[in-house]
Amino acid sequence: GDLNNLGHLLSKQGRFAESEPLLRQAVDAMRARRSPWLPVAQGNLGEVLTRTGRSAEAAPLLDGALADALREFGEENQDVAKIRVKYAECLVRLERPAEAEAQLKAALPVLEGSLGPGDELTRRAALLLAGLEAAGGGERTAKRRNGGGAK
C-alpha cells in the first residue's frame, strides 16, 4: 500500500525516524486485511530496525516475513530474494555469518535474474556475500568463535 511505499522511500533516503512509524502502520493495516503483501512491508520495517541498531528486534520479524513470503510467492520470487538480503544484513550484525551466507546464496541468483547484476540491491548482496566468503565463510567463522567446531 501507499504507507509501505512511502515508508520504504523515506528509508532509502536514510530518513528512518520518519519511515518507521509509516511502516508500522502499513504492517498493522496489511495484517488487519490479510494482505498477501504483508511480508514485503515487514521486510521493509525489519530493514529500518536493522539499520537503526535494533537487529535483535528485526531478526524475528524478518524470519517470519521470509517464511510468509516463501509460502505466498515461492522461492524464485524477487520479493522473497529482497527479504533474504535484508535478513542477511540483520544476521551479519547479530554475528550469525553462516545463516547470512545461506540467505545471500539463495537470494543472489534470483536478484541477478530479475533485477540484473548492475542493480543496487544485487550489488549490495554480492559484496556482502564476497565479504563473508573472504572472512573464511560463515561456518568456519562460527567454528573459530566456538573453539574449533564439533568434537
mmCIF file of C-alpha atoms in Angstrom:
data_model
loop_
_atom_site.group_PDB
_atom_site.id
_atom_site.type_symbol
_atom_site.label_atom_id
_atom_site.label_comp_id
_atom_site.label_asym_id
_atom_site.label_seq_id
_atom_site.Cartn_x
_atom_site.Cartn_y
_atom_site.Cartn_z
ATOM 1 C CA GLY A 1 0.000 0.000 0.000
ATOM 2 C CA ASP A 2 0.806 3.665 -0.045
ATOM 3 C CA LEU A 3 2.097 3.749 3.553
ATOM 4 C CA ASN A 4 4.540 0.943 2.806
ATOM 5 C CA ASN A 5 5.735 2.624 -0.395
ATOM 6 C CA LEU A 6 6.225 5.991 1.289
ATOM 7 C CA GLY A 7 7.913 4.419 4.309
ATOM 8 C CA HIS A 8 10.253 2.452 2.062
ATOM 9 C CA LEU A 9 11.094 5.544 0.009
ATOM 10 C CA LEU A 10 11.913 7.513 3.172
ATOM 11 C CA SER A 11 14.104 4.683 4.472
ATOM 12 C CA LYS A 12 16.037 4.573 1.187
ATOM 13 C CA GLN A 13 16.757 8.269 1.789
ATOM 14 C CA GLY A 14 18.049 7.467 5.283
ATOM 15 C CA ARG A 15 15.040 9.121 6.931
ATOM 16 C CA PHE A 16 14.450 6.247 9.350
ATOM 17 C CA ALA A 17 12.703 8.246 12.091
ATOM 18 C CA GLU A 18 10.066 9.253 9.539
ATOM 19 C CA SER A 19 9.827 5.887 7.800
ATOM 20 C CA GLU A 20 9.441 3.628 10.844
ATOM 21 C CA PRO A 21 6.002 4.843 12.014
ATOM 22 C CA LEU A 22 4.658 4.671 8.447
ATOM 23 C CA LEU A 23 5.966 1.132 8.010
ATOM 24 C CA ARG A 24 4.497 0.077 11.360
ATOM 25 C CA GLN A 25 1.124 1.484 10.254
ATOM 26 C CA ALA A 26 1.448 -0.331 6.929
ATOM 27 C CA VAL A 27 2.212 -3.632 8.677
ATOM 28 C CA ASP A 28 -0.774 -3.212 11.010
ATOM 29 C CA ALA A 29 -3.128 -2.303 8.144
ATOM 30 C CA MET A 30 -1.934 -5.164 5.948
ATOM 31 C CA ARG A 31 -2.194 -7.632 8.822
ATOM 32 C CA ALA A 32 -5.763 -6.465 9.542
ATOM 33 C CA ARG A 33 -6.871 -7.020 5.957
ATOM 34 C CA ARG A 34 -4.738 -10.158 5.496
ATOM 35 C CA SER A 35 -2.848 -8.671 2.577
ATOM 36 C CA PRO A 36 -0.524 -11.022 0.692
ATOM 37 C CA TRP A 37 1.955 -8.107 0.650
ATOM 38 C CA LEU A 38 2.361 -8.120 4.441
ATOM 39 C CA PRO A 39 5.792 -9.853 4.255
ATOM 40 C CA VAL A 40 7.096 -7.099 1.976
ATOM 41 C CA ALA A 41 6.082 -4.409 4.474
ATOM 42 C CA GLN A 42 7.546 -6.469 7.329
ATOM 43 C CA GLY A 43 10.779 -6.766 5.345
ATOM 44 C CA ASN A 44 10.922 -3.005 4.913
ATOM 45 C CA LEU A 45 10.296 -2.456 8.630
ATOM 46 C CA GLY A 46 12.907 -5.071 9.505
ATOM 47 C CA GLU A 47 15.443 -3.280 7.349
ATOM 48 C CA VAL A 48 14.781 0.006 9.170
ATOM 49 C CA LEU A 49 15.148 -1.724 12.540
ATOM 50 C CA THR A 50 18.446 -3.291 11.442
ATOM 51 C CA ARG A 51 19.813 -0.009 10.131
ATOM 52 C CA THR A 52 18.894 1.788 13.351
ATOM 53 C CA GLY A 53 20.750 -0.679 15.559
ATOM 54 C CA ARG A 54 17.811 -2.896 16.524
ATOM 55 C CA SER A 55 18.821 -6.112 14.804
ATOM 56 C CA ALA A 56 17.628 -8.256 17.709
ATOM 57 C CA GLU A 57 14.126 -6.843 17.191
ATOM 58 C CA ALA A 58 14.389 -7.110 13.413
ATOM 59 C CA ALA A 59 15.517 -10.760 13.224
ATOM 60 C CA PRO A 60 12.256 -12.481 14.255
ATOM 61 C CA LEU A 61 10.249 -10.042 12.115
ATOM 62 C CA LEU A 62 12.410 -10.776 9.067
ATOM 63 C CA ASP A 63 12.414 -14.522 9.748
ATOM 64 C CA GLY A 64 8.598 -14.522 9.847
ATOM 65 C CA ALA A 65 8.377 -12.290 6.783
ATOM 66 C CA LEU A 66 10.617 -14.661 4.868
ATOM 67 C CA ALA A 67 8.582 -17.724 5.846
ATOM 68 C CA ASP A 68 5.331 -15.990 4.866
ATOM 69 C CA ALA A 69 6.781 -14.676 1.591
ATOM 70 C CA LEU A 70 8.071 -18.130 0.656
ATOM 71 C CA ARG A 71 4.623 -19.581 1.309
ATOM 72 C CA GLU A 72 2.859 -16.768 -0.580
ATOM 73 C CA PHE A 73 5.219 -16.223 -3.538
ATOM 74 C CA GLY A 74 7.646 -19.168 -3.818
ATOM 75 C CA GLU A 75 11.418 -19.481 -3.830
ATOM 76 C CA GLU A 76 12.141 -17.824 -7.179
ATOM 77 C CA ASN A 77 10.323 -14.575 -6.356
ATOM 78 C CA GLN A 78 12.094 -11.211 -6.384
ATOM 79 C CA ASP A 79 10.337 -10.026 -3.201
ATOM 80 C CA VAL A 80 11.453 -13.186 -1.394
ATOM 81 C CA ALA A 81 15.036 -12.526 -2.526
ATOM 82 C CA LYS A 82 14.851 -8.920 -1.301
ATOM 83 C CA ILE A 83 13.670 -10.089 2.137
ATOM 84 C CA ARG A 84 16.529 -12.615 2.189
ATOM 85 C CA VAL A 85 19.078 -9.811 1.654
ATOM 86 C CA LYS A 86 17.528 -7.679 4.407
ATOM 87 C CA TYR A 87 17.548 -10.703 6.724
ATOM 88 C CA ALA A 88 21.177 -11.480 5.812
ATOM 89 C CA GLU A 89 22.232 -7.936 6.689
ATOM 90 C CA CYS A 90 20.485 -8.324 10.030
ATOM 91 C CA LEU A 91 22.133 -11.707 10.659
ATOM 92 C CA VAL A 92 25.585 -10.247 9.958
ATOM 93 C CA ARG A 93 25.002 -7.581 12.600
ATOM 94 C CA LEU A 94 23.940 -10.326 15.018
ATOM 95 C CA GLU A 95 27.205 -12.189 14.268
ATOM 96 C CA ARG A 96 25.426 -15.102 12.580
ATOM 97 C CA PRO A 97 27.527 -15.256 9.377
ATOM 98 C CA ALA A 98 26.710 -18.836 8.324
ATOM 99 C CA GLU A 99 22.988 -18.068 8.284
ATOM 100 C CA ALA A 100 23.601 -14.779 6.461
ATOM 101 C CA GLU A 101 25.707 -16.532 3.843
ATOM 102 C CA ALA A 102 22.969 -19.113 3.221
ATOM 103 C CA GLN A 103 20.356 -16.359 2.734
ATOM 104 C CA LEU A 104 22.585 -14.482 0.291
ATOM 105 C CA LYS A 105 23.407 -17.615 -1.710
ATOM 106 C CA ALA A 106 19.678 -18.247 -2.117
ATOM 107 C CA ALA A 107 18.890 -14.602 -2.989
ATOM 108 C CA LEU A 108 21.659 -13.692 -5.395
ATOM 109 C CA PRO A 109 20.683 -15.870 -8.400
ATOM 110 C CA VAL A 110 17.094 -14.626 -8.186
ATOM 111 C CA LEU A 111 18.200 -10.987 -7.988
ATOM 112 C CA GLU A 112 20.685 -11.381 -10.838
ATOM 113 C CA GLY A 113 17.978 -12.961 -12.985
ATOM 114 C CA SER A 114 15.238 -10.460 -12.162
ATOM 115 C CA LEU A 115 16.940 -7.142 -11.400
ATOM 116 C CA GLY A 116 20.255 -7.756 -13.153
ATOM 117 C CA PRO A 117 23.829 -7.714 -11.849
ATOM 118 C CA GLY A 118 24.034 -3.909 -12.046
ATOM 119 C CA ASP A 119 21.101 -3.287 -9.707
ATOM 120 C CA GLU A 120 21.986 -1.633 -6.363
ATOM 121 C CA LEU A 121 20.468 -4.410 -4.233
ATOM 122 C CA THR A 122 22.089 -7.146 -6.336
ATOM 123 C CA ARG A 123 25.491 -5.451 -5.978
ATOM 124 C CA ARG A 124 24.958 -4.964 -2.227
ATOM 125 C CA ALA A 125 24.120 -8.658 -1.802
ATOM 126 C CA ALA A 126 27.098 -9.756 -3.920
ATOM 127 C CA LEU A 127 29.504 -7.557 -1.937
ATOM 128 C CA LEU A 128 28.175 -8.801 1.387
ATOM 129 C CA LEU A 129 28.468 -12.420 0.261
ATOM 130 C CA ALA A 130 32.008 -11.844 -1.038
ATOM 131 C CA GLY A 131 32.937 -10.273 2.299
ATOM 132 C CA LEU A 132 31.561 -13.239 4.237
ATOM 133 C CA GLU A 133 33.387 -15.688 1.981
ATOM 134 C CA ALA A 134 36.627 -13.699 2.260
ATOM 135 C CA ALA A 135 36.305 -13.744 6.042
ATOM 136 C CA GLY A 136 36.531 -17.501 5.884
ATOM 137 C CA GLY A 137 32.913 -18.309 5.326
ATOM 138 C CA GLY A 138 30.179 -18.327 7.884
ATOM 139 C CA GLU A 139 30.712 -21.897 9.038
ATOM 140 C CA ARG A 140 34.459 -21.513 9.565
ATOM 141 C CA THR A 141 33.961 -18.186 11.350
ATOM 142 C CA ALA A 142 31.440 -19.783 13.718
ATOM 143 C CA LYS A 143 33.810 -22.702 14.381
ATOM 144 C CA ARG A 144 36.667 -20.334 15.235
ATOM 145 C CA ARG A 145 34.447 -18.375 17.609
ATOM 146 C CA ASN A 146 33.246 -21.585 19.300
ATOM 147 C CA GLY A 147 36.691 -23.090 19.757
ATOM 148 C CA GLY A 148 37.096 -25.212 16.666
ATOM 149 C CA GLY A 149 33.769 -26.781 15.889
ATOM 150 C CA ALA A 150 32.325 -30.205 16.634
ATOM 151 C CA LYS A 151 34.388 -32.621 18.650
#
